[in-house]
Amino acid sequence: MKRFSICFLFVLFTYPCIAFGQGAPSSTGEIYGTVYQVDPERPVASVQIRIVETNQRARTDQNGEFRFPNLSPGQYTLTASASGYQPPEDVVVTIEQGETIQLKIYLEQVAVELDEVEVTGERAASPVGRQTLSSAEIQRVPGSTGDALRALQALPSVGVANDFSGALYIRGGSDEDNLYYFDRVPIGYPYHFGGIVSSLSSEVIERIDVYAGGYGAEFGVDSQAVIDIYSRNKNTDGFRAKLNLNVLYSEGLLEGKISNQGYWYFAGRRSYIDLFLGSLAFDSGEITAFPRFWDYQLKGGYDLNDKHQLSLNIFASGDSFALKLDGEDVDQDFRGNVSFESGFEGGGIHLRSRFTDRLTSFLSLTRSDFQFDVRAGPEISLTIDAPDYLLREDLTYTLNPKHQLETGVIFGFETGRAVGTGNRPPDEGEVDYDFRLAERQTFDESVSSRRMEVYLQDRYRVLPFLSVALGLRVDYFSLVDEFSIQPRGSLLLDIMEGSQLQLSYGNYHQVPGPPRLTQSVGNPDLTTSEASHYVLEFTRQVSEGTEFKFAGYYKDLAHLVTNDEDMKYLNQGVGFAQGMEVFLRHRAGDRFLGWGSYTYGVSKRRDRPEEPYRYYSFDQTHVATLAATYRLTPTWEIGLKWQYRTGNPYTPELGVTRIIDRRNGEPIYIPIYGDINSERLPPYHRLDVKISKAFRFNSWEMSLFLELLNAYNRKNLLTYSYSDDYDEDDREVIYYDGDEREEIYQFPIIPYLGITTEF
């Protein structure tokens, strides 16, 4: 069960829904490192790094960085060699399941000149569809204001609806199709107020992996895309503190060591506009409690011995505001006091174990809880409390360096209750929904469900140039009393030096949200929806600092939940999403990082068998992004990001029909719509500029940054607003002549200033 949103609620609020679906994070590990020259200290490019046990090889790029992904848990020995440098001592590391090892290797120059020898070897493959942003890259992406999840919008295949929303649309899907993890704990509330900022501090994030589709059996239920967020899990430098102040909020980070065997950190944020603006009047009423948000993250880890590592993480977030509506243009059901509160709590205890060099385990017990409370006017209310408990075990067994087996089992227990009075929420594409005409209900709905997930996956390097991964996932959901069998697999070909071709297929199931399964407004006989992904990817390491990637995909969607003419939910919808992505990234030492990407995609749905296909509301045909950051000096940096997106599809409003409001006998006007999503808003484009300056002192640092969002003040259209002033018109049906429409725009140019101190 992925969403708990028994929200018979008014359209004034677009509320977040809780994500329940969980699968197992990656069961492999990776080694990431940087090679430095000792004196003077600087990164060293073109150093050959070799893993003795597997004979995998990699060369450092111009930043001195190298990476070995998809390594089976176990012990590895790394060697380093480069012309003109003394070979260092071998580095021995132990990788646990899902762990990323970070290394620093130092080389000393020698006077003897050696002939240059070109060495080739196997280049480790990234999982199909995975894109990664490191913490350093997140901080450097212009236009994100340092926010981790907003930085993802610069990646190919990832889109958003508008400037006000952070919800990610990945390969033609909606945010409902995404599954978010934070250190193996599912996140049901990744954004404050739906997208202003993410609900996790970027300061604690080590990296984010985005799986756009076609991924293996290790990730599970209720998703077609996965955002896997890893926080820092080591501390070798002792105590550290960091404070960030900007125009929207303040945040702090404290971290340290627990003897020589553990680590801890605590991070927290709070907005402070409400501290300066107690109330604010506007045309239709007054804001009585200005919007505010807060969040915190706490984590600790400890090595019990050389085979077992224990960690604990806890995090929470909350949003709230209140206002009073009393204007003449406010619907009678909303007049009066309006309040909104939402929050999320998550946490888990995790045990990594290395029983032998071949067998590793990752055991987790997690809890997450979503709370939501809204009141509006004299009658409308909704209160939700939805806790979720998970027990998860993942095992990895390495038969030999070329053959690995992975398996996992997950038991979940979920409870939830929603109490209130209101209407059912509108569905995607349901343009003729009108809150004033919808049936009002008082409800007290409870949900108690169980699920079990089991997966098995076999990774095997058949030949030096050929690898395969075959997986099978079986999930059981008590809400629909259904077992779902989901086969998945991928094929990797090393077609030439530095070039790889990957093919993948995956079958993915999603359970309808609980509101659609209730007796009151749903259909208890619904089953899971189904998606089949077909993905082709080509990657090419053009040079030490340049990477090229091409991807093509097709997603076939079946058994989608839509309503019939009697407003009954059925598994009758179908759809598809298809497209291609081109991505080119270049690094030049630590001074320059830039990339360009282009995405073409089409996403369509057919709601009922007798109807034609239409554009999905989250379809974005063309998305182009150019981004670059350049370090002018060791303390000055400038960055630019420009993005172009096709305008969102929308349903044109042609006119209105006058009817008598059954609530008060007064005339009201109901819109007349054209075909669903048959027109598009104008194209969206904007330029973001970031300038930062660092000041370094003996024992602390300070950084200033200025971002110009929408630097050339592009007027990007958000939506159209239509006049409702027809008091002097006695016609029953009124068609627009073009003067009734008003344009509503997104962000203008916004300067965003921040200061960071660290000691």
mmCIF file of C-alpha atoms in Angstrom, residues 148 198-205:
data_model
loop_
_atom_site.group_PDB
_atom_site.id
_atom_site.type_symbol
_atom_site.label_atom_id
_atom_site.label_comp_id
_atom_site.label_asym_id
_atom_site.label_seq_id
_atom_site.Cartn_x
_atom_site.Cartn_y
_atom_site.Cartn_z
ATOM 1 C CA ALA A 148 18.847 18.383 -2.490
ATOM 2 C CA SER A 198 12.469 19.318 0.697
ATOM 3 C CA SER A 199 11.826 17.984 4.196
ATOM 4 C CA LEU A 200 15.419 16.702 4.551
ATOM 5 C CA SER A 201 18.436 18.875 5.224
ATOM 6 C CA SER A 202 20.909 18.797 2.351
ATOM 7 C CA GLU A 203 23.755 19.028 4.865
ATOM 8 C CA VAL A 204 23.343 15.398 5.962
ATOM 9 C CA ILE A 205 22.905 13.912 2.487
#
